[in-house]
Amino acid sequence: MEKRERLETYLESNDLDSVWFARPNSFAWLTGGNNVVDRETDAGVAAVGYDGTTLRIVTDTIEADRIADEELPDLDADEVSIEQYPWHDSSLEAAIAARVGSGERAAADIDVPGVERVDPTPLRQPLTKRDRERYRRLGRETAAAVESVCRELRAEDTEHEVASALRVALSARDVEAPVVLVGGAERAQRYRHYTPTEAELGDYALVSVTTQRAGLHASCTRTVAFDPPSWLEERHATAARVETTALAATQAAAGDDGTAGTAGDVFAAIRDAYDALGYAGEWERHHQGGAAGFAGREWIATPDHDAPVTAPMAYAWNPTVEGAKSEDTHLVTEDAVESLTDTDNWPTTTASAVGYELELERPAVLTLED
């Protein structure tokens, strides 16, 4: 109901007769299901449209029965119509266009002839209660998979081997992994996006994932050391303090009405924290994260970015400090900052925000005997 109300407001404020979603994350946001068969295409195999009264699913004759039976968990059968077209006779884009009446105005999240474009990002914020419940399950299972793999690592493991183990552990929990990064000691210091190679882990490793299920995305990073360099603990603690500062600033920016501040306001707090902790300019080496939800990042904060900070909403901030990184997905509300990617089964350290009163327990470096 809440999502339909947002769509009704969108239709009214933009003088539209209907709005259509075919990209996988927005299809999942509205239906709870998955419209993906080929992961190399921008659009899925089905679209969902809303005209202020009826939800309409459009797909081809190959997919119609499966979509109706398995991919609409958030929709009751009596509130949605399934409309199919011959797979050999049309395309999804043409099928959407054919359902927009003469003289009507419509918008879609893919290119459709005669139809305007909609940016679904604002519609997906803030998170609904149902989405928050799903997020908690996804976050716990993501962290459990990552941490189970991390506890079994050895210095001689290759980055590729670790990435493969992560994908298996996540898949066993019905969790997809659009992003899997594994950086051994050498490459984690050289690169901020340590895409896996045949290099061995060495003295320590950073393991980062972004996962997805039912459209929702969760990100987390864990650090495992075998013979940690002397500077690792200090840089890791600094990254954790910057992350905690970002979360405190996010909560402050959300305010009582959920739209009091902007992404740029949070970014300014992040930059100030780096300066105060002796790492001025470190933010220039990597993006710092932003709002999460039905995308790896619904938006990434930049200086003067005017995206509104909403609550309740998920945020995944990911500050880095010269070979160290701190990252989890948190649910930020007016009253709390809740870690979603948490198992209560990993060593932690207390991190205090810079310029705010917030203190959080953040994942510490896990040292293993090799």
Tab-separated table of C-alpha atoms in Angstrom, residues 135-267:
chain	number	residue	atom	x	y	z
A	135	TYR	CA	17.071	-6.435	4.814
A	136	ARG	CA	17.849	-7.759	8.283
A	137	ARG	CA	17.735	-11.338	7.014
A	138	LEU	CA	19.866	-10.532	3.980
A	139	GLY	CA	22.408	-8.646	6.088
A	140	ARG	CA	22.800	-11.413	8.651
A	141	GLU	CA	23.190	-14.098	6.004
A	142	THR	CA	25.653	-12.003	4.016
A	143	ALA	CA	27.838	-11.448	7.069
A	144	ALA	CA	27.558	-15.090	8.130
A	145	ALA	CA	28.749	-16.281	4.724
A	146	VAL	CA	31.640	-13.815	4.557
A	147	GLU	CA	32.803	-14.468	8.097
A	148	SER	CA	32.621	-18.254	7.714
A	149	VAL	CA	34.945	-18.055	4.717
A	150	CYS	CA	37.260	-15.559	6.406
A	151	ARG	CA	37.794	-17.817	9.422
A	152	GLU	CA	39.168	-20.535	7.138
A	153	LEU	CA	41.664	-18.392	5.235
A	154	ARG	CA	45.365	-19.106	4.980
A	155	ALA	CA	48.150	-16.813	3.831
A	156	GLU	CA	48.899	-19.053	0.838
A	157	ASP	CA	45.308	-18.919	-0.463
A	158	THR	CA	44.931	-17.008	-3.710
A	159	GLU	CA	42.510	-14.146	-4.120
A	160	HIS	CA	40.636	-16.155	-6.783
A	161	GLU	CA	40.236	-19.111	-4.426
A	162	VAL	CA	38.805	-16.895	-1.721
A	163	ALA	CA	36.412	-15.189	-4.151
A	164	SER	CA	35.176	-18.589	-5.331
A	165	ALA	CA	34.579	-19.731	-1.749
A	166	LEU	CA	32.645	-16.532	-1.022
A	167	ARG	CA	30.333	-17.026	-3.996
A	168	VAL	CA	29.639	-20.627	-2.986
A	169	ALA	CA	28.916	-19.681	0.645
A	170	LEU	CA	26.573	-16.892	-0.434
A	171	SER	CA	24.821	-18.961	-3.098
A	172	ALA	CA	24.143	-21.684	-0.526
A	173	ARG	CA	22.130	-19.043	1.348
A	174	ASP	CA	20.247	-17.980	-1.794
A	175	VAL	CA	22.236	-14.745	-1.935
A	176	GLU	CA	23.735	-13.358	-5.151
A	177	ALA	CA	27.023	-11.474	-5.206
A	178	PRO	CA	27.293	-8.729	-7.842
A	179	VAL	CA	30.562	-7.561	-6.256
A	180	VAL	CA	33.259	-9.780	-4.741
A	181	LEU	CA	36.606	-8.136	-3.968
A	182	VAL	CA	39.555	-9.902	-2.360
A	183	GLY	CA	42.811	-8.046	-1.825
A	184	GLY	CA	45.909	-9.662	-0.421
A	185	ALA	CA	48.480	-7.643	1.487
A	186	GLU	CA	50.268	-6.292	-1.583
A	187	ARG	CA	47.282	-5.391	-3.744
A	188	ALA	CA	45.062	-4.083	-0.921
A	189	GLN	CA	47.636	-1.368	-0.324
A	190	ARG	CA	47.950	-0.464	-4.004
A	191	TYR	CA	44.309	-0.514	-5.110
A	192	ARG	CA	40.968	0.497	-3.607
A	193	HIS	CA	39.030	-1.938	-5.810
A	194	TYR	CA	41.016	-5.138	-5.388
A	195	THR	CA	39.424	-7.360	-8.003
A	196	PRO	CA	40.641	-10.955	-7.387
A	197	THR	CA	43.755	-12.302	-9.092
A	198	GLU	CA	46.020	-15.337	-8.691
A	199	ALA	CA	48.084	-13.465	-6.096
A	200	GLU	CA	48.392	-15.102	-2.671
A	201	LEU	CA	46.961	-13.281	0.334
A	202	GLY	CA	50.240	-12.914	2.192
A	203	ASP	CA	50.360	-11.074	5.511
A	204	TYR	CA	46.712	-9.939	5.545
A	205	ALA	CA	43.640	-9.573	3.353
A	206	LEU	CA	40.630	-7.339	2.804
A	207	VAL	CA	37.445	-9.145	1.786
A	208	SER	CA	34.558	-7.033	0.469
A	209	VAL	CA	31.201	-8.009	-1.007
A	210	THR	CA	28.004	-6.442	-2.194
A	211	THR	CA	25.172	-8.944	-2.231
A	212	GLN	CA	21.639	-8.941	-3.562
A	213	ARG	CA	18.392	-10.745	-2.883
A	214	ALA	CA	14.862	-9.682	-3.831
A	215	GLY	CA	16.374	-6.448	-5.132
A	216	LEU	CA	17.924	-5.402	-1.831
A	217	HIS	CA	21.706	-4.932	-1.646
A	218	ALA	CA	24.032	-5.365	1.329
A	219	SER	CA	27.732	-4.498	1.510
A	220	CYS	CA	30.359	-5.447	4.068
A	221	THR	CA	34.131	-5.742	4.440
A	222	ARG	CA	36.174	-7.916	6.793
A	223	THR	CA	39.912	-7.787	7.495
A	224	VAL	CA	41.885	-10.953	8.246
A	225	ALA	CA	45.562	-10.936	9.229
A	226	PHE	CA	48.194	-13.646	9.570
A	227	ASP	CA	51.295	-11.538	10.164
A	228	PRO	CA	49.791	-8.030	10.278
A	229	PRO	CA	51.929	-5.018	9.410
A	230	SER	CA	52.534	-2.693	12.348
A	231	TRP	CA	50.348	0.057	10.895
A	232	LEU	CA	47.258	-2.057	10.127
A	233	GLU	CA	45.455	-1.694	13.464
A	234	GLU	CA	45.823	2.096	13.499
A	235	ARG	CA	44.629	2.585	9.917
A	236	HIS	CA	41.773	0.141	10.402
A	237	ALA	CA	40.690	2.037	13.538
A	238	THR	CA	40.869	5.329	11.629
A	239	ALA	CA	38.654	3.978	8.840
A	240	ALA	CA	36.174	2.740	11.464
A	241	ARG	CA	36.047	6.192	13.074
A	242	VAL	CA	35.416	7.848	9.710
A	243	GLU	CA	32.628	5.342	9.008
A	244	THR	CA	31.085	6.002	12.424
A	245	THR	CA	31.284	9.739	11.735
A	246	ALA	CA	29.474	9.211	8.431
A	247	LEU	CA	26.696	7.320	10.206
A	248	ALA	CA	26.356	9.978	12.899
A	249	ALA	CA	26.193	12.688	10.237
A	250	THR	CA	23.634	10.638	8.312
A	251	GLN	CA	21.384	10.396	11.341
A	252	ALA	CA	21.760	14.120	11.991
A	253	ALA	CA	21.019	14.960	8.347
A	254	ALA	CA	17.891	12.792	8.280
A	255	GLY	CA	16.378	14.866	11.081
A	256	ASP	CA	12.891	14.540	12.488
A	257	ASP	CA	11.110	14.736	9.141
A	258	GLY	CA	13.552	12.483	7.275
A	259	THR	CA	14.693	15.121	4.778
A	260	ALA	CA	16.570	17.719	6.802
A	261	GLY	CA	19.980	17.427	5.146
A	262	THR	CA	21.791	16.243	2.039
A	263	ALA	CA	24.431	13.783	0.940
A	264	GLY	CA	26.778	16.735	0.629
A	265	ASP	CA	26.326	17.496	4.329
A	266	VAL	CA	27.408	13.954	5.228
A	267	PHE	CA	30.317	14.132	2.816
